[in-house]
């Protein structure tokens, strides 16, 4: 756990004023660079001396990365926009309250005042074996300390584990997937726009990374299309304490229905796998069905197919099932 | 020893104009500071800058309305600078990990955990700590007065962080319900655990502020 050291080990600090300068710095320093947004994930790594970057690239002086703009029929959110700014923005409040709910449930007020949405979706896992510096798969070793007979793994994965059983901690991630957002990623070699769903990766793709970002890549913005503006939304996060704590399981859904029948739906969960999971099978199964208790039950049961709990996290299976039921039917219906 | 450095607004090869430099280039170097280093004249700083695009780590901070010159390492947090460089020990360090709120200060009126802010990122911002709340004539801020009147805290280690969080919250929400206030200051923990008294004190403080 947290040990207070006097100060962090030294590093070079770079404060570019433009994305172009930041990309040059990231290119120049490659693997030795560390992107600093709000720092609320970063500082733990640096203070605990587990990651020792040589060049910290602070994005706080880059105004192009800040703020929320209307773009087409949707919104573009700069990567350096704080979670508090997301929560307070009138368009988010009016049309994308799903994202508001998710951002509002993250961490604590002070953390939301400083933590950015770009950092929130790019943050590393909170598996404490990994975070306290154990040389596990994710750290480049060849064991998962959270998946041994005596491991403490109440917070870990029930789905999609592949050697590593860590989960993704982000609250905004499932909401962004449900809203069909896309991530704008730039590097010196150009820009690519990736669906939120594909931004996050599991251990099967690369066991040492949580997202597609490679050294040299910068997430510049998140785009939310108009498609789901004002839809029927559901967000719920279950955690041990109401402040600070990460989700044990969270669910986010966007739905359009004619009062009776589900016409379109997107649904994602987090806290159950190394990446937030979009539940495509559930979406396909409930589309065209009544928004009823029966459909909700079908959705819940389908969602947990293939779940494989560890020693201490079997509770996550019914928890996920019930949250998915609620996402279909609303809290009162499940 | 001449490790990097803060580089601002530029890539390495671009020559840095005097103006860019004035805007805020700071140097590093993990060298112990001597007084001469601290008070080196600006002329010396400029000549150094032209070589590498990098200079002193001596910066200017606006703390409690005062302009303070201070020597800051790249990796230094605001809590460290306030407590150990500027002598403002009213700001406490509880966890040093953004998990308790004891270090809360206002940066441009917004509550932040100063243990989790790099000092070099707040050079152009207004920092307010518990020491800056009372009026220059020594009158307590209404929130402080209410804490005294209600005896809001026990050991009070968490107090300065709580007070700063409450002041920041009340600036935007001057008339909260008790539960809104509780939500607003939920980023602070009290080890002595009488949250009810703390809330009572701050509700009274909010009332004092509205009357003032
Ligand atoms: C005590 C505590 C409790 C928390 N609880 C929650 C919670 O309940 N829910 C939740 O969702 N989060 C929680 N968080 C995480 C917090 O919300 C995130 O750490 C924060 O949003 C990350 O944003 P940041 O700007 O501070 O990130 P940083 O720490 O600056 O960055 C996080 C990571 O992303 C990378 N990065 C940041 N921005 C970019 C970019 N633009 N392009 C490429 N890479 C980038 C950084 O290099 C770093 O690896 C908690 C954090 C703490 C300390
Ligand atoms: S010391 Fe900063 S939050 Fe605990
Ligand atoms: S009064 Fe003792 S920690 Fe809060």
XYZ file of C-alpha atoms and ligand atoms in Angstrom:
607
model
C 0.000 0.000 0.000
C 0.848 3.577 -0.067
C 4.184 4.384 1.440
C 5.195 8.011 1.723
C 8.580 8.750 0.250
C 9.989 12.227 0.415
C 9.566 13.082 -3.248
C 9.249 11.240 -6.502
C 12.460 10.258 -8.243
C 13.571 12.909 -10.681
C 12.432 13.046 -14.267
C 12.640 15.462 -17.146
C 9.508 17.565 -17.367
C 8.310 18.830 -20.712
C 5.428 21.221 -21.086
C 4.554 21.533 -24.759
C 2.032 24.174 -25.818
C 0.718 22.370 -28.883
C -0.208 18.863 -29.966
C 2.474 19.013 -32.649
C 5.153 19.732 -30.040
C 3.798 16.997 -27.784
C 3.941 14.476 -30.629
C 7.521 15.429 -31.390
C 8.473 14.945 -27.764
C 6.687 11.593 -27.578
C 8.379 10.492 -30.759
C 11.777 11.595 -29.554
C 11.515 9.888 -26.168
C 9.644 6.762 -27.254
C 9.370 4.275 -24.407
C 11.070 6.649 -21.982
C 8.195 9.119 -22.228
C 5.200 9.296 -19.910
C 2.128 11.320 -20.781
C 0.846 13.353 -17.859
C -2.762 14.559 -17.919
C -4.355 15.096 -14.496
C -1.773 12.755 -13.000
C -4.150 10.885 -10.717
C -3.241 7.514 -12.098
C 0.312 8.518 -12.969
C 1.525 9.805 -9.608
C 0.928 6.498 -7.837
C 3.245 4.773 -10.290
C 5.894 7.434 -9.967
C 5.665 7.829 -6.187
C 5.855 4.094 -5.654
C 8.869 4.020 -7.980
C 7.348 1.242 -10.015
C 7.492 3.127 -13.276
C 10.539 5.303 -13.851
C 9.976 7.389 -16.972
C 12.793 9.687 -18.028
C 10.623 12.257 -19.779
C 7.257 13.323 -18.422
C 5.207 15.176 -21.034
C 2.661 17.373 -19.289
C -0.360 18.129 -21.470
C -1.844 20.817 -19.236
C -0.571 23.702 -21.365
C -2.130 22.486 -24.625
C -5.327 24.420 -25.144
C -6.363 22.423 -28.260
C -6.907 19.433 -25.986
C -9.303 21.222 -23.679
C -13.037 21.716 -23.691
C -16.173 20.383 -25.310
C -17.302 21.426 -28.795
C -20.443 20.768 -30.792
C -19.398 18.788 -33.818
C -21.932 17.856 -36.482
C -24.896 16.424 -34.635
C -22.722 15.286 -31.746
C -19.944 16.442 -29.439
C -16.193 16.410 -29.469
C -14.593 16.295 -26.038
C -10.942 17.279 -25.803
C -8.841 14.655 -24.031
C -7.790 17.149 -21.333
C -11.360 18.057 -20.374
C -11.799 17.298 -16.680
C -14.506 14.974 -15.437
C -16.083 17.915 -13.593
C -16.268 19.871 -16.854
C -17.943 16.878 -18.495
C -20.473 16.660 -15.672
C -21.281 20.382 -15.816
C -21.544 20.755 -19.574
C -25.103 21.661 -20.674
C -25.062 19.491 -23.827
C -23.810 16.495 -21.888
C -26.502 17.085 -19.300
C -29.234 17.467 -21.886
C -28.413 14.818 -24.468
C -25.822 12.456 -23.029
C -26.717 12.175 -19.377
C -25.323 8.637 -19.502
C -21.828 10.087 -19.684
C -22.647 12.602 -16.965
C -23.761 9.797 -14.644
C -20.647 7.783 -15.355
C -18.255 10.699 -14.853
C -20.042 11.797 -11.688
C -19.582 8.340 -10.206
C -15.821 8.348 -10.610
C -13.532 8.838 -7.629
C -14.040 12.002 -5.517
C -14.842 15.673 -6.208
C -11.200 16.771 -6.098
C -10.188 13.944 -8.413
C -12.952 14.839 -10.861
C -11.795 18.475 -10.740
C -8.412 17.411 -12.029
C -8.726 13.985 -13.643
C -9.317 14.179 -17.368
C -11.551 12.116 -19.577
C -8.545 11.152 -21.695
C -6.763 9.928 -18.583
C -9.865 8.200 -17.342
C -10.138 5.997 -20.420
C -6.367 5.473 -20.621
C -5.720 4.650 -16.963
C -4.050 1.427 -15.997
C -5.645 -1.404 -14.057
C -5.918 -1.256 -10.277
C -4.867 -4.876 -9.633
C -2.848 -4.328 -6.484
C -0.327 -7.070 -7.141
C 0.566 -5.340 -10.375
C 0.389 -1.858 -8.923
C 2.633 -2.630 -6.002
C 5.308 -3.778 -8.368
C 5.000 -7.580 -8.387
C 6.632 -8.930 -11.501
C 3.470 -10.411 -12.992
C 2.478 -11.107 -16.597
C 1.306 -7.537 -17.052
C 4.622 -6.260 -15.775
C 6.521 -8.528 -18.150
C 6.870 -11.590 -15.893
C 5.312 -15.024 -16.163
C 2.810 -15.425 -13.350
C -0.474 -13.851 -12.284
C -0.331 -13.346 -8.524
C -4.058 -12.596 -8.423
C -4.884 -16.010 -9.814
C -3.277 -18.386 -7.339
C -5.089 -20.488 -4.697
C -4.308 -17.975 -1.941
C -4.711 -14.792 -3.966
C -6.946 -11.928 -2.916
C -9.019 -11.509 -6.016
C -12.409 -10.229 -4.957
C -12.131 -7.306 -7.409
C -10.802 -9.261 -10.359
C -12.147 -10.605 -13.647
C -14.906 -13.104 -14.312
C -14.780 -12.894 -18.086
C -12.181 -12.840 -20.810
C -9.208 -13.580 -18.555
C -6.130 -14.796 -20.358
C -3.323 -15.435 -17.861
C -3.882 -11.958 -16.314
C -7.135 -11.493 -14.361
C -7.010 -7.707 -13.894
C -10.026 -5.548 -14.754
C -10.437 -2.151 -16.368
C -11.235 0.518 -13.731
C -12.731 3.296 -15.856
C -16.268 4.516 -15.191
C -16.578 6.558 -18.342
C -15.430 3.712 -20.608
C -18.663 1.659 -20.652
C -20.735 4.826 -21.103
C -18.628 5.876 -24.087
C -19.016 2.427 -25.641
C -22.779 2.544 -25.140
C -22.884 5.978 -26.787
C -20.894 4.627 -29.751
C -18.151 7.187 -29.172
C -14.892 7.149 -31.051
C -11.383 7.968 -29.975
C -9.173 10.296 -31.961
C -5.580 9.117 -31.677
C -2.663 11.035 -33.162
C 0.982 10.236 -33.579
C 3.715 11.679 -35.764
C 2.583 9.381 -38.529
C -0.963 10.710 -38.576
C -4.409 10.467 -37.074
C -6.711 7.511 -36.639
C -10.242 7.401 -35.339
C -11.112 4.247 -33.463
C -14.476 3.104 -32.074
C -14.418 3.272 -28.259
C -15.053 -0.436 -28.140
C -11.802 -1.128 -29.970
C -9.756 1.366 -27.963
C -9.603 -1.043 -25.040
C -7.712 -4.303 -25.349
C -7.530 -7.494 -23.325
C -4.520 -9.596 -22.353
C -5.027 -11.806 -25.394
C -4.109 -8.847 -27.600
C -1.335 -7.418 -25.439
C -0.983 -8.395 -21.816
C 1.001 -5.283 -20.907
C -1.412 -2.659 -22.202
C -4.996 -1.667 -21.453
C -5.565 0.295 -24.657
C -4.359 0.368 -28.228
C -2.042 3.292 -27.429
C 1.587 2.630 -28.308
C 4.569 4.809 -27.443
C 4.242 7.968 -29.534
C 0.418 7.904 -29.544
C -1.661 10.680 -28.060
C -5.398 10.538 -27.490
C -6.542 14.001 -28.540
C -10.324 13.834 -28.367
C -13.387 11.694 -27.904
C -16.249 12.086 -30.375
C -19.792 11.276 -29.467
C -22.167 10.948 -32.408
C -25.679 12.359 -32.402
C -27.146 8.850 -32.782
C -27.942 8.287 -29.137
C -28.612 11.856 -28.031
C -31.549 11.908 -25.630
C -32.040 8.119 -25.750
C -33.174 6.080 -22.780
C -30.086 5.603 -20.649
C -29.142 3.452 -17.721
C -25.965 3.649 -15.656
C -25.239 1.880 -12.436
C -22.006 1.326 -10.593
C -21.760 -0.943 -7.593
C -18.833 -0.274 -5.262
C -17.939 -0.763 -1.621
C -17.799 2.913 -0.617
C -19.688 5.713 -2.313
C -16.601 7.813 -2.834
C -13.174 6.919 -4.282
C -13.927 3.285 -4.856
C -13.714 1.727 -8.280
C -16.595 -0.252 -9.686
C -16.984 -3.855 -8.627
C -19.291 -4.038 -11.619
C -20.811 -1.226 -13.653
C -23.292 -1.180 -16.514
C -24.129 1.467 -19.107
C -26.800 1.243 -21.757
C -28.436 3.391 -24.405
C -31.745 2.332 -25.820
C -34.441 3.615 -28.097
C -37.862 2.096 -27.794
C -41.385 3.042 -28.711
C -42.550 2.591 -25.160
C -43.128 -1.110 -25.719
C -40.554 -2.591 -28.007
C -36.793 -2.200 -27.895
C -35.748 -0.818 -31.249
C -32.059 -0.102 -30.877
C -29.803 -0.814 -27.944
C -26.159 -0.738 -26.930
C -25.000 -2.073 -23.624
C -21.596 -2.354 -21.976
C -20.271 -3.486 -18.612
C -17.020 -2.794 -16.780
C -15.210 -4.216 -13.790
C -15.595 -7.775 -15.042
C -12.794 -8.091 -17.589
C -9.527 -6.487 -18.627
C -11.485 -4.271 -20.960
C -14.985 -2.881 -20.803
C -17.209 -5.380 -22.582
C -19.856 -4.519 -25.086
C -22.577 -7.162 -24.806
C -23.376 -7.738 -28.442
C -25.137 -11.065 -27.901
C -27.457 -9.408 -25.417
C -28.132 -6.505 -27.773
C -29.000 -8.910 -30.609
C -31.230 -10.993 -28.379
C -33.326 -8.143 -27.013
C -33.679 -6.037 -30.140
C -37.292 -6.134 -31.304
C -38.500 -7.603 -28.015
C -40.772 -6.030 -25.441
C -39.054 -4.084 -22.672
C -40.394 -6.597 -20.199
C -39.297 -8.585 -17.207
C -38.961 -11.618 -19.430
C -36.651 -9.845 -21.841
C -34.634 -8.458 -18.948
C -34.198 -11.953 -17.550
C -33.122 -13.255 -20.930
C -30.596 -10.429 -21.174
C -29.197 -11.038 -17.693
C -28.812 -14.767 -18.213
C -27.179 -14.314 -21.584
C -24.779 -11.674 -20.282
C -23.102 -13.998 -17.814
C -22.634 -16.931 -20.171
C -19.077 -18.111 -19.978
C -18.369 -16.280 -16.718
C -15.594 -17.995 -14.797
C -15.240 -16.657 -11.262
C -12.056 -16.860 -9.205
C -11.789 -17.804 -5.544
C -13.312 -14.627 -4.110
C -15.364 -12.977 -6.823
C -18.248 -15.338 -7.576
C -20.596 -12.593 -6.312
C -19.810 -10.661 -9.482
C -21.738 -13.155 -11.591
C -25.215 -12.501 -10.148
C -24.274 -8.837 -9.716
C -23.534 -8.477 -13.404
C -26.669 -10.423 -14.326
C -28.849 -8.167 -12.208
C -27.267 -4.957 -13.446
C -27.862 -6.042 -17.034
C -31.475 -6.842 -16.167
C -31.877 -3.373 -14.737
C -30.317 -1.821 -17.789
C -33.103 -3.335 -19.865
C -35.978 -2.818 -17.529
C -34.915 0.040 -15.221
C -34.099 -0.255 -11.526
C -37.731 -0.566 -10.538
C -38.266 -3.534 -12.833
C -35.488 -5.812 -11.620
C 23.848 16.051 -13.091
C 22.362 18.286 -15.760
C 19.311 16.108 -16.313
C 16.444 17.573 -18.289
C 14.722 20.136 -17.542
C 11.466 21.710 -18.188
C 10.894 22.614 -21.736
C 7.942 24.696 -22.551
C 6.055 25.416 -25.720
C 8.692 24.194 -28.037
C 10.616 21.322 -29.403
C 14.266 21.088 -28.723
C 15.736 22.443 -31.936
C 13.627 25.525 -32.210
C 15.571 28.410 -30.766
C 13.752 29.821 -27.830
C 12.911 33.451 -28.002
C 13.440 35.623 -25.009
C 9.694 36.032 -24.847
C 8.961 32.302 -24.786
C 11.506 32.005 -22.130
C 9.971 34.680 -19.995
C 6.662 32.862 -20.349
C 8.077 30.112 -18.361
C 11.090 28.032 -19.062
C 12.467 26.484 -15.973
C 15.398 24.278 -15.512
C 16.127 21.389 -13.312
C 19.138 19.466 -12.199
C 19.029 17.308 -9.135
C 21.504 19.552 -7.414
C 21.118 20.778 -3.908
C 20.204 24.395 -3.900
C 22.465 27.082 -2.631
C 21.445 30.605 -1.941
C 23.397 31.917 -4.876
C 21.582 29.467 -7.101
C 18.275 30.624 -5.752
C 18.863 34.297 -6.242
C 20.852 34.138 -9.413
C 20.192 37.213 -11.514
C 17.959 36.982 -14.539
C 20.897 37.852 -16.743
C 22.622 34.647 -15.756
C 19.428 32.697 -16.370
C 19.121 34.018 -19.898
C 22.649 33.195 -20.854
C 22.058 29.685 -19.607
C 18.839 29.354 -21.584
C 20.367 30.105 -24.928
C 22.564 27.043 -24.716
C 20.059 24.261 -24.136
C 16.577 25.734 -24.071
C 16.514 25.145 -20.400
C 17.224 27.109 -17.281
C 16.700 27.539 -13.588
C 13.995 25.858 -11.672
C 13.349 29.057 -9.778
C 9.711 29.921 -10.358
C 7.093 32.355 -9.215
C 3.930 31.195 -7.507
C 0.872 33.144 -6.507
C 0.030 31.825 -3.054
C -2.568 33.471 -0.862
C -2.337 36.622 -2.933
C 1.417 36.886 -2.509
C 3.962 36.412 -5.220
C 6.490 33.903 -3.950
C 9.774 33.031 -5.615
C 10.695 29.445 -4.991
C 13.080 26.793 -6.191
C 11.079 23.776 -7.322
C 12.187 20.394 -8.606
C 10.437 18.916 -11.644
C 8.937 16.102 -9.630
C 7.866 18.200 -6.666
C 4.233 18.210 -5.611
C 2.448 21.357 -4.567
C 1.978 19.994 -1.039
C 5.742 19.589 -0.714
C 6.405 23.089 -2.011
C 3.822 24.657 0.266
C 4.890 22.830 3.380
C 8.626 22.472 3.018
C 9.647 25.383 0.812
C 7.134 28.071 1.719
C 6.558 27.065 5.326
C 2.792 26.830 4.878
C 2.290 23.808 7.072
C -1.442 24.352 7.508
C -1.837 22.129 4.481
C -1.503 18.563 5.764
C -0.288 15.386 4.148
C -2.346 12.366 5.112
C -1.946 9.741 2.443
C 0.047 11.442 -0.338
C -2.098 9.361 -2.723
C -5.280 11.370 -3.472
C -7.189 9.241 -0.998
C -7.892 11.413 2.047
C -8.255 15.124 1.244
C -6.036 16.465 4.050
C -3.935 18.336 1.483
C -6.836 20.096 -0.254
C -6.110 23.640 -1.463
C -7.897 25.858 -3.958
C -6.335 26.390 -7.348
C -8.180 29.176 -9.172
C -10.987 28.625 -6.652
C -11.295 24.883 -7.383
C -10.441 22.268 -4.723
C -7.494 20.033 -5.611
C -5.395 17.526 -3.696
C -2.078 19.346 -3.474
C -0.275 16.028 -2.895
C -1.264 15.131 -6.440
C -0.433 18.300 -8.342
C 2.995 19.047 -9.767
C 4.007 22.510 -8.632
C 5.359 23.308 -12.082
C 1.853 22.912 -13.540
C 0.373 25.724 -11.437
C 2.844 28.508 -12.143
C 0.244 30.839 -13.585
C -2.575 29.944 -11.225
C -3.905 31.379 -7.986
C -3.300 29.100 -5.036
C -5.214 29.512 -1.810
C -4.330 27.608 1.354
C -5.837 27.639 4.823
C -3.340 30.360 5.796
C -4.858 32.687 3.214
C -8.471 32.434 4.343
C -8.559 34.935 7.167
C -8.696 38.603 6.253
C -5.460 40.589 6.341
C -6.678 42.092 9.599
C -6.959 38.650 11.090
C -10.728 38.155 10.981
C -11.553 34.533 10.428
C -13.295 33.446 7.261
C -16.987 32.696 8.006
C -16.325 28.971 7.586
C -13.466 29.129 10.074
C -15.622 31.112 12.484
C -18.361 28.507 12.225
C -15.874 25.717 12.885
C -14.876 27.493 16.077
C -18.454 28.239 17.071
C -19.625 24.669 16.504
C -16.388 23.013 17.611
C -16.566 21.164 14.344
C -13.411 19.077 14.660
C -11.696 16.865 17.177
C -7.968 16.359 16.531
C -8.434 18.607 13.463
C -5.725 17.042 11.354
C -8.251 16.843 8.515
C -9.614 20.296 9.230
C -7.700 22.511 6.846
C -8.397 20.206 3.905
C -12.069 20.013 4.827
C -12.348 23.775 5.194
C -10.740 24.387 1.797
C -13.019 21.800 0.157
C -16.056 23.450 1.759
C -14.984 26.958 0.762
C -14.492 25.784 -2.827
C -17.826 24.018 -2.914
C -19.739 26.922 -1.367
C -18.379 29.378 -3.897
C -20.466 27.582 -6.517
C -23.276 26.373 -4.264
C -23.861 29.031 -1.619
C -27.117 27.564 -0.381
C -26.813 23.783 -0.299
C -28.925 21.260 1.540
C -27.092 19.241 4.121
C -26.852 16.273 1.787
C -25.657 18.400 -1.144
C -22.943 19.768 1.106
C -22.059 16.235 2.220
C -21.698 15.217 -1.421
C -19.679 18.356 -2.167
C -17.104 17.606 0.521
C -17.148 13.834 0.085
C -13.546 13.898 -1.116
C -12.312 14.396 2.450
C -11.943 11.860 5.226
C -11.907 12.440 8.972
C -10.135 9.840 11.059
C -11.950 10.997 14.201
C -15.130 10.385 12.294
C -17.690 12.874 13.517
C -18.954 13.876 10.110
C -22.167 15.155 11.593
C -20.415 17.853 13.561
C -18.345 18.816 10.572
C -21.472 19.197 8.466
C -23.232 21.177 11.156
C -20.283 23.558 11.359
C -20.153 24.013 7.598
C -23.913 24.501 7.284
C -23.582 27.267 9.810
C -20.579 28.623 7.932
C -22.600 28.677 4.724
C -25.212 30.712 6.532
C -22.549 33.153 7.809
C -21.265 33.484 4.266
C -24.707 34.276 2.904
C -25.193 36.929 5.563
C -21.764 38.466 5.108
C -8.009 7.406 -5.114
C -8.495 7.317 -6.520
C -9.763 6.828 -6.787
C -10.236 6.740 -8.094
N -11.495 6.247 -8.331
C -11.937 6.145 -9.612
C -13.224 5.637 -9.916
O -13.991 5.287 -9.025
N -13.581 5.533 -11.204
C -12.776 5.911 -12.223
O -13.171 5.800 -13.378
N -11.562 6.398 -11.966
C -11.137 6.531 -10.693
N -9.906 7.026 -10.429
C -9.086 7.323 -11.520
C -9.218 8.727 -11.915
O -10.497 9.078 -12.311
C -8.361 8.695 -13.056
O -7.073 8.453 -12.567
C -8.360 9.926 -13.806
O -9.564 10.171 -14.469
C -7.289 9.753 -14.812
O -7.171 10.943 -15.352
P -5.857 11.804 -15.180
O -6.081 12.907 -16.134
O -5.604 12.101 -13.791
O -4.816 10.740 -15.725
P -3.256 10.599 -15.692
O -2.804 9.949 -14.448
O -2.585 11.848 -16.083
O -3.143 9.567 -16.888
C -3.600 8.228 -16.763
C -2.895 7.364 -17.813
O -3.351 7.687 -19.103
C -2.310 8.197 -19.909
N -2.886 9.342 -20.611
C -3.543 10.381 -20.042
N -3.990 11.231 -20.990
C -3.621 10.713 -22.179
C -3.790 11.130 -23.541
N -4.459 12.247 -23.851
N -3.263 10.358 -24.512
C -2.590 9.233 -24.212
N -2.400 8.780 -22.955
C -2.909 9.511 -21.944
C -1.191 8.562 -18.968
O 0.064 8.410 -19.569
C -1.392 7.560 -17.849
O -0.801 6.347 -18.184
C -9.412 7.155 -9.144
C -8.136 7.652 -8.897
C -7.676 7.749 -7.608
C -6.300 8.287 -7.355
S -2.591 13.786 1.335
Fe -3.452 14.391 -0.519
S -5.335 13.329 -0.552
Fe -4.356 12.511 1.216
S -10.908 15.687 13.456
Fe -9.349 14.171 13.661
S -9.059 13.528 11.606
Fe -10.767 14.794 11.443
